[in-house]
PDB file of C-alpha atoms and ligand atoms in Angstrom:
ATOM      1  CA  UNK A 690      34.252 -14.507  17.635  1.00  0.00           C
ATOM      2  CA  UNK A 691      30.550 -13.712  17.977  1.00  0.00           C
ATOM      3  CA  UNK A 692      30.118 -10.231  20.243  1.00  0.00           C
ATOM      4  CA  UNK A 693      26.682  -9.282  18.831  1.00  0.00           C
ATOM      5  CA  UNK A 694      22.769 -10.065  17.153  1.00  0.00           C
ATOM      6  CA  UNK A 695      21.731  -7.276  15.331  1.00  0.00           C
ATOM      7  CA  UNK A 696      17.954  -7.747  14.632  1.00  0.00           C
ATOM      8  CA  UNK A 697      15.508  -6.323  12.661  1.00  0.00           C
ATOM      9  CA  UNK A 698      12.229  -5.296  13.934  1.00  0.00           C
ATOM     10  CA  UNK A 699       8.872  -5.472  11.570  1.00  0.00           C
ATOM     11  CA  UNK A 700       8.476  -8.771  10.298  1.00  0.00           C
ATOM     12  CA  UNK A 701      11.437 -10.379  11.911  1.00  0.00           C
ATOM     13  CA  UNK A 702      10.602  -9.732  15.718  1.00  0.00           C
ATOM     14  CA  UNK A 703       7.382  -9.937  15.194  1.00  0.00           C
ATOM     15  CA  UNK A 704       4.849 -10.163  12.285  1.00  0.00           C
ATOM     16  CA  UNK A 705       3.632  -6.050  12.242  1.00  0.00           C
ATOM     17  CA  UNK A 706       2.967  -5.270   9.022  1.00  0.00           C
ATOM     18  CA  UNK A 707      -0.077  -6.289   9.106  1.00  0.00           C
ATOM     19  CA  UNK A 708      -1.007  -3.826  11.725  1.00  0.00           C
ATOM     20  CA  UNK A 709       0.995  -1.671   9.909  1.00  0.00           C
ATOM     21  CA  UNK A 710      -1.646  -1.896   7.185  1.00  0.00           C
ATOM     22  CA  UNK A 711      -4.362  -1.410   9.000  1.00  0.00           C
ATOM     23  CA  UNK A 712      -2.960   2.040  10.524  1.00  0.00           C
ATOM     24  CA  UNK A 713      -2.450   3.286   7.150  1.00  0.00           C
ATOM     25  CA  UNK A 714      -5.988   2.387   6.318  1.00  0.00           C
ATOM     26  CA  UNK A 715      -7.181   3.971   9.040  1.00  0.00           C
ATOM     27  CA  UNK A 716      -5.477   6.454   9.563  1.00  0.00           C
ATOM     28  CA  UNK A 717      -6.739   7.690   5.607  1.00  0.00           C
ATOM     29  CA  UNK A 718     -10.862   7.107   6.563  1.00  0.00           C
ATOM     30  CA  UNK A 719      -9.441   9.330   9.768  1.00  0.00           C
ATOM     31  CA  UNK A 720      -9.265  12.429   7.088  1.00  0.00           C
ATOM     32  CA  UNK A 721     -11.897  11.728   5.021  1.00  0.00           C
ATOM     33  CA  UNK A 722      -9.748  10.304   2.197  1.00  0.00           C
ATOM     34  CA  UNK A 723     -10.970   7.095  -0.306  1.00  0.00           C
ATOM     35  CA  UNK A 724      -8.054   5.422  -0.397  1.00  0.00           C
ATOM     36  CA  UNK A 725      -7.470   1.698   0.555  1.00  0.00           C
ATOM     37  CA  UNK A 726      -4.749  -0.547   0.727  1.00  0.00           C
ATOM     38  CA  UNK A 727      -5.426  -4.119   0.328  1.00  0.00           C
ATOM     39  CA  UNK A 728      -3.048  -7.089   0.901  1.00  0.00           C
ATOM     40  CA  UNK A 729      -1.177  -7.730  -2.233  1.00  0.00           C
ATOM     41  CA  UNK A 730      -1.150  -3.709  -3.319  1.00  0.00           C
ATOM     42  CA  UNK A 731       0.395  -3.735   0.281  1.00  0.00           C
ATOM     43  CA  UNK A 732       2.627  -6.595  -0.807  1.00  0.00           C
ATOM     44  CA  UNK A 733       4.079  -4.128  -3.572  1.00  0.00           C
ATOM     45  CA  UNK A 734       4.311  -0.955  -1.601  1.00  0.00           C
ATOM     46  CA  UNK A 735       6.616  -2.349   0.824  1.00  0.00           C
ATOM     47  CA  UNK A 736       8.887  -2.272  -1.974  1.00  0.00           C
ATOM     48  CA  UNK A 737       9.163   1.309  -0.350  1.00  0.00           C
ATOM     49  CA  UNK A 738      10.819   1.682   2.246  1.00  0.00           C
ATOM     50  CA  UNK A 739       9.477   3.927   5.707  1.00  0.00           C
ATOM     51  CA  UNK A 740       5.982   4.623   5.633  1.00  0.00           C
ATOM     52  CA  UNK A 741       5.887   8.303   5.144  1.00  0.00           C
ATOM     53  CA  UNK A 742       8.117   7.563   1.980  1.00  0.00           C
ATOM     54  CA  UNK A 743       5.103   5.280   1.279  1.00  0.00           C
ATOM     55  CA  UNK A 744       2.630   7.567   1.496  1.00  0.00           C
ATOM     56  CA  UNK A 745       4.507  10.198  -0.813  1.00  0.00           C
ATOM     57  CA  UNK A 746       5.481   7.208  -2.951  1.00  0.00           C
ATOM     58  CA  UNK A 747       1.328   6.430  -3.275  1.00  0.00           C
ATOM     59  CA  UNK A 748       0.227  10.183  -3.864  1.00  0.00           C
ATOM     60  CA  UNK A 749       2.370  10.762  -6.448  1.00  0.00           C
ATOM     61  CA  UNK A 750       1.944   6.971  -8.418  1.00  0.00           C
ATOM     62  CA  UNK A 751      -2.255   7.059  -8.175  1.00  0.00           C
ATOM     63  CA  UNK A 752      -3.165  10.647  -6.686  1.00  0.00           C
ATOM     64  CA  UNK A 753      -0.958  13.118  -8.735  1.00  0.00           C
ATOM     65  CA  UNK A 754      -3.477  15.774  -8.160  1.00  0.00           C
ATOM     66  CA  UNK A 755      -3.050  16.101  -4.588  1.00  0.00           C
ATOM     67  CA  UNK A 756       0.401  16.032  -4.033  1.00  0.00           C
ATOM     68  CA  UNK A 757       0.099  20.043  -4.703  1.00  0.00           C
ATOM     69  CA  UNK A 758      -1.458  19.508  -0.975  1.00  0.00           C
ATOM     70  CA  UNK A 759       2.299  18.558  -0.161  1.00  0.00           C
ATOM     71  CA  UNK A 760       4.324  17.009   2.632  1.00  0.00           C
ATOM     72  CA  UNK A 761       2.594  18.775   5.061  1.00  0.00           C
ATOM     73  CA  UNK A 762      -0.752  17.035   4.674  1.00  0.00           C
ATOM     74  CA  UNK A 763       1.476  13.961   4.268  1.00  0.00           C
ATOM     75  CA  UNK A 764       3.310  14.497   7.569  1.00  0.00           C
ATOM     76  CA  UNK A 765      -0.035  14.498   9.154  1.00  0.00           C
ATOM     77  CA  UNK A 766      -1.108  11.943   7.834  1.00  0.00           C
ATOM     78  CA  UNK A 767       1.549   9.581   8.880  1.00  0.00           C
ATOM     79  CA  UNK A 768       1.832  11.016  12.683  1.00  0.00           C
ATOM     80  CA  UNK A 769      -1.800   9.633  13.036  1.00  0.00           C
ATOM     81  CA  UNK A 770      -0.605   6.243  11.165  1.00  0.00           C
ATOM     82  CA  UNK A 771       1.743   6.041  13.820  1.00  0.00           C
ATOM     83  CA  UNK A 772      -0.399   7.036  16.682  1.00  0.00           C
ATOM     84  CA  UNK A 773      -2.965   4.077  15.856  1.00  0.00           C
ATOM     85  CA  UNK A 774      -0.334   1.614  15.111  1.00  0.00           C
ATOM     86  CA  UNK A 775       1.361   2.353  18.489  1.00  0.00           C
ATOM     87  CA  UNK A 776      -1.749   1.990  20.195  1.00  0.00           C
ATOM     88  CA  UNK A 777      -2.634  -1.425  18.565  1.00  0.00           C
ATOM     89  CA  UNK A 778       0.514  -2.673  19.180  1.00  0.00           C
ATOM     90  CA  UNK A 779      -0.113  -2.064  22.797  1.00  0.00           C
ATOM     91  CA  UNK A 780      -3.504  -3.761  22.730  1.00  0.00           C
ATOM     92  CA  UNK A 781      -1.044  -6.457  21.851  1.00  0.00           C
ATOM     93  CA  UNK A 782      -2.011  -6.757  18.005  1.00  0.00           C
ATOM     94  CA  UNK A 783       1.710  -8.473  17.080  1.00  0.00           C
ATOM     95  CA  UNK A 784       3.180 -11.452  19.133  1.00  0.00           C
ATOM     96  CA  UNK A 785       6.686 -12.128  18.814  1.00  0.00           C
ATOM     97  CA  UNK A 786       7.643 -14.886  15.837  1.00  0.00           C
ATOM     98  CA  UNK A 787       8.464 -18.422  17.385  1.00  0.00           C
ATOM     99  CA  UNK A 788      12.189 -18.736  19.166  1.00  0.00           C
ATOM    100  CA  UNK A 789      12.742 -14.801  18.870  1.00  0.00           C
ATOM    101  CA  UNK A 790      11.908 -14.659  23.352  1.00  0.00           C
ATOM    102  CA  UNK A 791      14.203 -18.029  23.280  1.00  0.00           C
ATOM    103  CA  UNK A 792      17.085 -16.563  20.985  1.00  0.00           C
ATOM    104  CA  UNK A 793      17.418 -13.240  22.748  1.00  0.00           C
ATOM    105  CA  UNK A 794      17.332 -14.510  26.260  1.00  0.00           C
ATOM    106  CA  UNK A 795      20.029 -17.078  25.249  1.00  0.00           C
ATOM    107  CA  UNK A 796      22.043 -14.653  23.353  1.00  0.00           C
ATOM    108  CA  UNK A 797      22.019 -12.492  26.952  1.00  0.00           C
ATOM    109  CA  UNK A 798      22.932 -14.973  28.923  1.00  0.00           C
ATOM    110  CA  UNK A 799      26.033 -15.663  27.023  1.00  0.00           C
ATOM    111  CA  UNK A 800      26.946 -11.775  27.320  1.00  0.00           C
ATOM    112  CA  UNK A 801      26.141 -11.144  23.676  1.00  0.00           C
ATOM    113  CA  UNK A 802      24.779  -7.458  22.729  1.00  0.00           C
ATOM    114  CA  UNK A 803      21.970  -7.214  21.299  1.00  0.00           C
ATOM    115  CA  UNK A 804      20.967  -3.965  18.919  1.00  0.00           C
ATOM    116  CA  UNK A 805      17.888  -3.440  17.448  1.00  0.00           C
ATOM    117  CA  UNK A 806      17.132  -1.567  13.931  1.00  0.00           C
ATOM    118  CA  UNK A 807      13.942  -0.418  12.453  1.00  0.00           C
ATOM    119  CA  UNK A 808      13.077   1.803   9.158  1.00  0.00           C
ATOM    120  CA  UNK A 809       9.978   2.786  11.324  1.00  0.00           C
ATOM    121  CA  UNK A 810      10.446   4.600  14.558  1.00  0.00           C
ATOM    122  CA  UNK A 811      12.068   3.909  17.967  1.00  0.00           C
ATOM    123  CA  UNK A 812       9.146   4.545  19.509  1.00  0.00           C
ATOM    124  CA  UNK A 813       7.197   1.831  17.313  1.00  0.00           C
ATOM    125  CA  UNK A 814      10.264  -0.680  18.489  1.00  0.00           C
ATOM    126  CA  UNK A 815      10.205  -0.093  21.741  1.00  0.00           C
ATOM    127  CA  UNK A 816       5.977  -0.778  21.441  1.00  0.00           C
ATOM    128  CA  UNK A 817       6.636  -3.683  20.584  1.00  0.00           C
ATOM    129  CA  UNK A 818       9.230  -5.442  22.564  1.00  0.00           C
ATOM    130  CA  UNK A 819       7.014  -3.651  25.569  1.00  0.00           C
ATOM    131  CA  UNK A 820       3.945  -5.603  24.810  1.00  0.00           C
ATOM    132  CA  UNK A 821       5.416  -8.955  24.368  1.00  0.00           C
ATOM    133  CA  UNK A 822       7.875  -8.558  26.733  1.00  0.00           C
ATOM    134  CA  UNK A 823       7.179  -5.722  29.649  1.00  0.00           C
ATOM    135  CA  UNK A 824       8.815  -2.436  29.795  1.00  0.00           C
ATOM    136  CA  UNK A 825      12.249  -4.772  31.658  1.00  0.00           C
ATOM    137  CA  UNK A 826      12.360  -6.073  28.177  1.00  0.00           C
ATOM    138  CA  UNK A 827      14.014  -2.334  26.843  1.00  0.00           C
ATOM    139  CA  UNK A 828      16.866  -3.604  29.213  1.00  0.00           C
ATOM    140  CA  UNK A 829      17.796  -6.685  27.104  1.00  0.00           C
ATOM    141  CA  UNK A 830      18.659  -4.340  23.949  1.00  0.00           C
ATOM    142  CA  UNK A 831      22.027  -2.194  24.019  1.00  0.00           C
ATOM    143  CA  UNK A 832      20.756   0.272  21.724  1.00  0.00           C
ATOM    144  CA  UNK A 833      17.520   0.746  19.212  1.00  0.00           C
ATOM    145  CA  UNK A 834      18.550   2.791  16.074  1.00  0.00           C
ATOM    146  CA  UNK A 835      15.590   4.138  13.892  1.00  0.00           C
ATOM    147  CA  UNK A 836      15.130   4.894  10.753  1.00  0.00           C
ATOM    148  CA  UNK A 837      14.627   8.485  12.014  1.00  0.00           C
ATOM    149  CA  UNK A 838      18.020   8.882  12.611  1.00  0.00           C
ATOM    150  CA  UNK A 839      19.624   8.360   9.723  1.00  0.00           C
ATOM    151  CA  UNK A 840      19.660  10.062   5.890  1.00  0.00           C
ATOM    152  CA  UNK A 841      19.388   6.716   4.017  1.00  0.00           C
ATOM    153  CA  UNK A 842      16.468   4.066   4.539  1.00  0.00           C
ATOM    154  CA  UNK A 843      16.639   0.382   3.829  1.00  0.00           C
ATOM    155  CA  UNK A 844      17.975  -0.995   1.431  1.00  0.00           C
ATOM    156  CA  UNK A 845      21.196   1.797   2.308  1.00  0.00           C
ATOM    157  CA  UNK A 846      23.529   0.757   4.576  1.00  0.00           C
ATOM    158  CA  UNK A 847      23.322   3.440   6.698  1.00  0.00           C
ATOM    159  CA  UNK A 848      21.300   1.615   9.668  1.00  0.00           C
ATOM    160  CA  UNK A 849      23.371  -1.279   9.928  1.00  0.00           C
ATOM    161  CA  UNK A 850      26.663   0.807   9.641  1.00  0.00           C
ATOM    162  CA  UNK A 851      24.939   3.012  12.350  1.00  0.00           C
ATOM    163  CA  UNK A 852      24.396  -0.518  14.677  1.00  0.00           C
ATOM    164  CA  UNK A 853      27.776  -1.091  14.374  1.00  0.00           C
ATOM    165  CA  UNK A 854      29.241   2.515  15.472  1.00  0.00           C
ATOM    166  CA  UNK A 855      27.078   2.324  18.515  1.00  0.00           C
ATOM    167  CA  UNK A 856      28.148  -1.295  19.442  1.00  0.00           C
ATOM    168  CA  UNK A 857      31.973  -0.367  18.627  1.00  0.00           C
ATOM    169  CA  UNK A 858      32.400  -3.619  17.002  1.00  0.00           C
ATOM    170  CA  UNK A 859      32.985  -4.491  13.614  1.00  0.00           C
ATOM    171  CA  UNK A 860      30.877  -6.281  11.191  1.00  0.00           C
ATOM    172  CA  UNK A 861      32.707 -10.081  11.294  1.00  0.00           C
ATOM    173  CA  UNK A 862      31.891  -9.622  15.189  1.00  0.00           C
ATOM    174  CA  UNK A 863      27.866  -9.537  14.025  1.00  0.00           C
ATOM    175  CA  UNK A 864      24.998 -11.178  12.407  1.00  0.00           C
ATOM    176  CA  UNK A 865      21.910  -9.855  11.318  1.00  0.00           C
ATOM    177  CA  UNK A 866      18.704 -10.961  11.173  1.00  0.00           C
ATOM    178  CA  UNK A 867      16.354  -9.704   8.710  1.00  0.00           C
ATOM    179  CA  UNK A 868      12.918 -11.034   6.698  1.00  0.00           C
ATOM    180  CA  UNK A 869      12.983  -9.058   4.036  1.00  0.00           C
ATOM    181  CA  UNK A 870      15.038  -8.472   1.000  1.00  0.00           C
ATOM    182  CA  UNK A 871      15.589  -4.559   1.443  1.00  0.00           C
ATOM    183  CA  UNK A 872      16.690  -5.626   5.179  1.00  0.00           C
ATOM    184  CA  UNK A 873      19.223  -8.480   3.504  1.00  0.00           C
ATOM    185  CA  UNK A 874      20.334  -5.565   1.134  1.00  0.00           C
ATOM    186  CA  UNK A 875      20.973  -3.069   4.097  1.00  0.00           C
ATOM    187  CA  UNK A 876      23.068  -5.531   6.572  1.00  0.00           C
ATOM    188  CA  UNK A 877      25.183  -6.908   3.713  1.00  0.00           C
ATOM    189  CA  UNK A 878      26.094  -3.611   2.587  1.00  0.00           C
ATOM    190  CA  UNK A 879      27.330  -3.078   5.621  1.00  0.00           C
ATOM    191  CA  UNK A 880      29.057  -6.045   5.758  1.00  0.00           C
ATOM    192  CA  UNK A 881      26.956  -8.226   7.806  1.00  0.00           C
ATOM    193  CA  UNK A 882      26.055 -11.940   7.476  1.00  0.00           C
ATOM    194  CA  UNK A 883      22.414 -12.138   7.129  1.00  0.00           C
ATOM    195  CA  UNK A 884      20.170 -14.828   8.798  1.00  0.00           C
ATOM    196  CA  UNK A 885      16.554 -14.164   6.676  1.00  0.00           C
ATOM    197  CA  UNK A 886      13.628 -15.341   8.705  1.00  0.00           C
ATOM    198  CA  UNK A 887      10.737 -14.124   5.969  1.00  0.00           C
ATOM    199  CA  UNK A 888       7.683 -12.998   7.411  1.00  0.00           C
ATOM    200  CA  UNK A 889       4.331 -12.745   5.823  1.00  0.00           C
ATOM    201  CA  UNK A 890       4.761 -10.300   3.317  1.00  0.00           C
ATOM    202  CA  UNK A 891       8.336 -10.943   2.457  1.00  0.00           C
ATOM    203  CA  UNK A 892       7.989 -14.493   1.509  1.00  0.00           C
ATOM    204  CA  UNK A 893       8.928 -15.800  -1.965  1.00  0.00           C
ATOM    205  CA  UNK A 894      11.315 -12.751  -2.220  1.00  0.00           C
ATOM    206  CA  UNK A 895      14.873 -13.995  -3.639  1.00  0.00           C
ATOM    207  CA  UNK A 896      16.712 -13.900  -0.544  1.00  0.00           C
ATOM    208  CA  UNK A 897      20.322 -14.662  -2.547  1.00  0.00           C
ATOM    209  CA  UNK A 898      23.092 -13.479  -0.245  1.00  0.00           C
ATOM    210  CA  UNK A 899      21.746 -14.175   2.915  1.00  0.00           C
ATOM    211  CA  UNK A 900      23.699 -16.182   5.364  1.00  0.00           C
ATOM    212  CA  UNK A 901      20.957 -18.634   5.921  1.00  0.00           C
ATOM    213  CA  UNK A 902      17.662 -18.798   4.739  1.00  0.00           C
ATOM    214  CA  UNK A 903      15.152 -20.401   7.320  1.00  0.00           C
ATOM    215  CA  UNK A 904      11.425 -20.119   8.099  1.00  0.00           C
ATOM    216  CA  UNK A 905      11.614 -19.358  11.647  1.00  0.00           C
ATOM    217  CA  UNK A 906      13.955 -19.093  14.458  1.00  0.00           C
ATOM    218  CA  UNK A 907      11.838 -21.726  16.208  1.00  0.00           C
ATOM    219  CA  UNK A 908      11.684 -25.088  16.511  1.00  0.00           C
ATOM    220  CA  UNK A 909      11.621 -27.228  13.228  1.00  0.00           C
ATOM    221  CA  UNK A 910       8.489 -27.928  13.651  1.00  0.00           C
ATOM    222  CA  UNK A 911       6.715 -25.383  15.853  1.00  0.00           C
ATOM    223  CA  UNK A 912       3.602 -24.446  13.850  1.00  0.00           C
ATOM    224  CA  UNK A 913       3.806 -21.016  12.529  1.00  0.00           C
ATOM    225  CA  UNK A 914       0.141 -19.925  11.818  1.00  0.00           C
ATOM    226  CA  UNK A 915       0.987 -16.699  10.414  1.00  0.00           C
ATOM    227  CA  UNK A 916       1.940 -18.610   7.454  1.00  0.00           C
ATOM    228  CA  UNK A 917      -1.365 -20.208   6.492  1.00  0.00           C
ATOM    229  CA  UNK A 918      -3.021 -17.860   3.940  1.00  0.00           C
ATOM    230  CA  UNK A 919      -0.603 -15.007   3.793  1.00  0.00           C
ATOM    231  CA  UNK A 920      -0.680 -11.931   1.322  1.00  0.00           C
ATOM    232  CA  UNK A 921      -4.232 -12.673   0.283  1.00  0.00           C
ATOM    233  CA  UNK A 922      -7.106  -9.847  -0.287  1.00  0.00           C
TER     234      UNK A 922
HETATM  235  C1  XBP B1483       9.688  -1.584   7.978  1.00  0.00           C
HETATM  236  C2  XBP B1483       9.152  -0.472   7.207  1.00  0.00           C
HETATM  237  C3  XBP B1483       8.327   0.511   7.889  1.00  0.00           C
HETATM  238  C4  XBP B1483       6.962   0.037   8.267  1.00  0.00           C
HETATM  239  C5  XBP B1483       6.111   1.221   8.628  1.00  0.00           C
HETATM  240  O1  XBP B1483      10.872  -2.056   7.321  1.00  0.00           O
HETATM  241  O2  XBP B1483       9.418  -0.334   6.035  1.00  0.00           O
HETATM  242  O3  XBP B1483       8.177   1.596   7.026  1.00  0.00           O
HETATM  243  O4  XBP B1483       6.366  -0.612   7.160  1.00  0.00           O
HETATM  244  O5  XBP B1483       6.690   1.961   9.638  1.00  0.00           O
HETATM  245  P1  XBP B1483      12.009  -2.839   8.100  1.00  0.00           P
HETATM  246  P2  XBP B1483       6.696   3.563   9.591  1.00  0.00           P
HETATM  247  O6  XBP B1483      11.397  -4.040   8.733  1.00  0.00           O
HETATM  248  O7  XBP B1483      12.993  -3.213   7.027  1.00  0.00           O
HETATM  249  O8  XBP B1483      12.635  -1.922   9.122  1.00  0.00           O
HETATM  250  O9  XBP B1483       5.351   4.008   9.071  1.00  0.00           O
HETATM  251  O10 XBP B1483       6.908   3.992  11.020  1.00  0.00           O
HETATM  252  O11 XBP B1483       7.808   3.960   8.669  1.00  0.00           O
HETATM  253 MG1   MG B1484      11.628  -6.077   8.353  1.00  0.00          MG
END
């Protein structure tokens, strides 16, 4: 039977990529550098995977000439990304998608585990379950993995697989849930069925292969404002 929810974190938990965004952008005027990213050129970079990948993915596509300034600069870069997004998320910039709070607390009561996986950073996780749901929140979760700990990102199977060894169970005892298609990738890979919630940025992706495909975890016809205008600019 069922021993365990596996859920993704950006864009399934809660909507963060927008915030994500914004770190980036400011994170760039915080050195000094031109460089932008608007909504739909977001749209494509997510095609990439961890945001310091997306960095060095954007310096070498559209700023060749300063990738001789190297991984260092990069690095740096994304440490103060992360330091802004972390601090937005506490100012409570992402609130959790409808029927996530509703899901998890019914999933604990039943004695299911409950892992959480992220391409971003444990740290960025636990951000954001502590702002929507206190610091007693962490004690719902059985483990966080990151995307720090393991050699593969998203779409590799390497997270999921890594969910698993820490929960002891195997895959037919699991579903994911995931919003985008590098997350659907990643848990079936591994095995997993795949419930795909998309979020923002993720939807109109070809989610073939997922379990189920629904809006929201909500209720049918809880109003998801998120929705209304998404991916524009
Ligand atoms: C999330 C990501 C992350 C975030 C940025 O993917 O790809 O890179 O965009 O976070 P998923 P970092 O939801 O599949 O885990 O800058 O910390 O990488
Ligand atoms: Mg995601």
């Amino acid at each position: 039977g069922l021993k365990a929810l596996i859920f993704d974190v950006d864009g399934t938990l809660a909507d963060t990529e927008e915030v994500h965004r914004q770190a980036f952008n400011a994170a760039f005027r915080a050195f000094g550098l031109p460089w932008s990213w608007d909504q739909g050129f977001y749209r494509q970079l997510l095609l990439v995977s961890g945001g310091r990948e997306r960095i060095r993915h954007f310096v070498d596509t559209y700023v060749p000439e300063m990738a001789a300034e190297g991984l260092a600069a990069i690095n740096e870069i994304h440490v103060r990304k992360s330091a802004l997004y972390a601090r937005m998320i506490d100012q409570r910039a992402a609130r959790l998608r409808p029927g996530v709070e509703r899901l998890i607390d019914e999933a604990n009561s039943r004695g299911l585990k409950l892992v959480l996986v992220t391409t971003s950073s444990i740290a960025n996780a636990e951000a954001v379950i502590i702002a929507n749901l206190e610091p007693a929140g962490l004690d719902l979760f059985d483990a966080i993995v990151g995307g720090e700990t393991v050699a593969n990102k998203k779409p590799a199977p390497d997270i999921y697989r890594m969910a698993l060894e820490r929960l002891g169970l195997p895959a037919r005892a699991c579903v994911a849930f995931e919003d985008s298609l590098n997350g659907l990738k990643a848990a079936n890979a591994a095995g997993l069925r795949t419930v795909v919630t998309p979020s923002t940025y993720t939807q109109g992706a070809d989610f073939t292969g997922a379990f189920a495909l629904i809006s929201h975890l909500g209720d049918p016809f809880e109003p998801y404002e998120h929705f209304a205008g998404a991916g524009e600019g």
